[in-house]
Amino acid sequence: MLERPELSLFEYQFVANMLSFGIAAMFAGAIFFLFARNLVAPKYRLSMLITAIVPAIAFYHYYRIYESWNTAYTFNPASGTYTGSGAVFNDAYRYMDWLLTVPLLTTELVLSLGLAAAIARSLSIKLAVAAALMIVLGYPGEIADALGIKMLFWSLSMIPFLYILYILFTEFTKYIQEQPASVQPAIKLARTTLLITWFFYPIAFLFPIIGLSSAQGEVFLQVGYSVADVLAKVGFGVVVYYICHSKSVADGWSPDGLATAVPKVA
Amino acid sequence: MLERPELSLFEYQFVANMLSFGIAAMFAGAIFFLFARNLVAPKYRLSMLITAIVPAIAFYHYYRIYESWNTAYTFNPASGTYTGSGAVFNDAYRYMDWLLTVPLLTTELVLSLGLAAAIARSLSIKLAVAAALMIVLGYPGEIADALGIKMLFWSLSMIPFLYILYILFTEFTKYIQEQPASVQPAIKLARTTLLITWFFYPIAFLFPIIGLSSAQGEVFLQVGYSVADVLAKVGFGVVVYYICHSKSVADGWSPDGLATAVPKVA
């Protein structure tokens, strides 16, 4: 963590630009979802509000990571490269972010389905607790130096991750099948987005272990995290918005206050 | 207070990360409760507004404490440790925060019950005055060096705390029993959350007295305060939102503007 690899101008700027891209994308997502909540039926606005809170939290953390990246390096005009300034690059902001946002991501998905209150509550809590546990167990592995400890916590962290996938592809499938046919593809897309984007993290965790700790490894990791985070939060959020909107239409709700069909009593 | 214990990289970063976690969690809570107020009946929106103001105030104070923590320490690249920079770490921001937020926490709870105006007013004032008194009496003990003065103000501060608990488990119990059965468990959960999270503070106050003033003590104290604050403000707020929402449903209110049952006149 302390010794920073020497980075070329391109490498340093690539990471700085992607972190800045993260700030901008999260900011945009937070505002979009916050105001788009009025475009869906009231029943789905709690889901939309949580969908907005997630990138709002990430906006803050990307700002911190960007600042930390800037202070951790010094530009050397003579060589045209960046070397460590002596300040610590604090990448652990990511874990603080995930601890808050990952349980919220599973919750926004569950709430977008408009299930009966008791089912939604039990399913939300189950997934959110597993998500928080996954992050808490990953953190000691991230900061540990010893390979054995790293692999131990990586394995422990994979258990709640696999549990989440198990729920999403068993119990959750049952709830998808109860949804109107017009909404089902969007829900499956949300599940696939979650599956694909979340798999980046345990793989990225292994990068330093398989020897990818050079300048290229650092750049790949930071750029990869930024892309995965934007897709997992804003991209996923767009799909959740689409579910909430489709469900509103299927329920016969219209933003004009005019029901387009007979409303279904929840 | 002035001489900072030497901290390892891990210890320093753990506190910095938890303070940053506090900033992010309070920020998220403030936004969430502010916009979630429209998801409950108008009668409960004053409670929701106060529930939002509390983490908004704490967001500001956590930002100050984080900045103060950063300036109070200097990183020594040679040893890889953090030592005092000579700047003062101002932990008293916490008392400024509590002076504002703790009376608001008791108020948001009372208002979420939708009691008759005169009862709500008298109960709110009683609890808020006791809460403010508890913080005002704790502060001289916190800044005093002499053990006798510390213990004197700790004991004085415990009197309004025990008075609050007394009210919550006598008079308040009566009002819980008058609530719809569907809402009672949430109100009891709010009371239990308050009881458990608030007990951390008088215990933490005693840490330096029982000799826990080393680096580990400092880390434990700052991390403990951050966790207790997030649970007491955002966690408690989620329960208050749940009470307001359950009460709205029990009153027959729906965010569609369509009553799902005959509204009960309060």
PDB file of C-alpha atoms in Angstrom, chain B residues 69 107 118 204:
ATOM      1  CA  TRP B  69      -8.363  13.767  12.900  1.00  0.00           C
ATOM      2  CA  THR B 107     -38.907  14.310  19.653  1.00  0.00           C
ATOM      3  CA  ALA B 118     -51.338  18.301  24.021  1.00  0.00           C
ATOM      4  CA  ALA B 204     -17.278   5.078  26.641  1.00  0.00           C
TER       5      ALA B 204
END
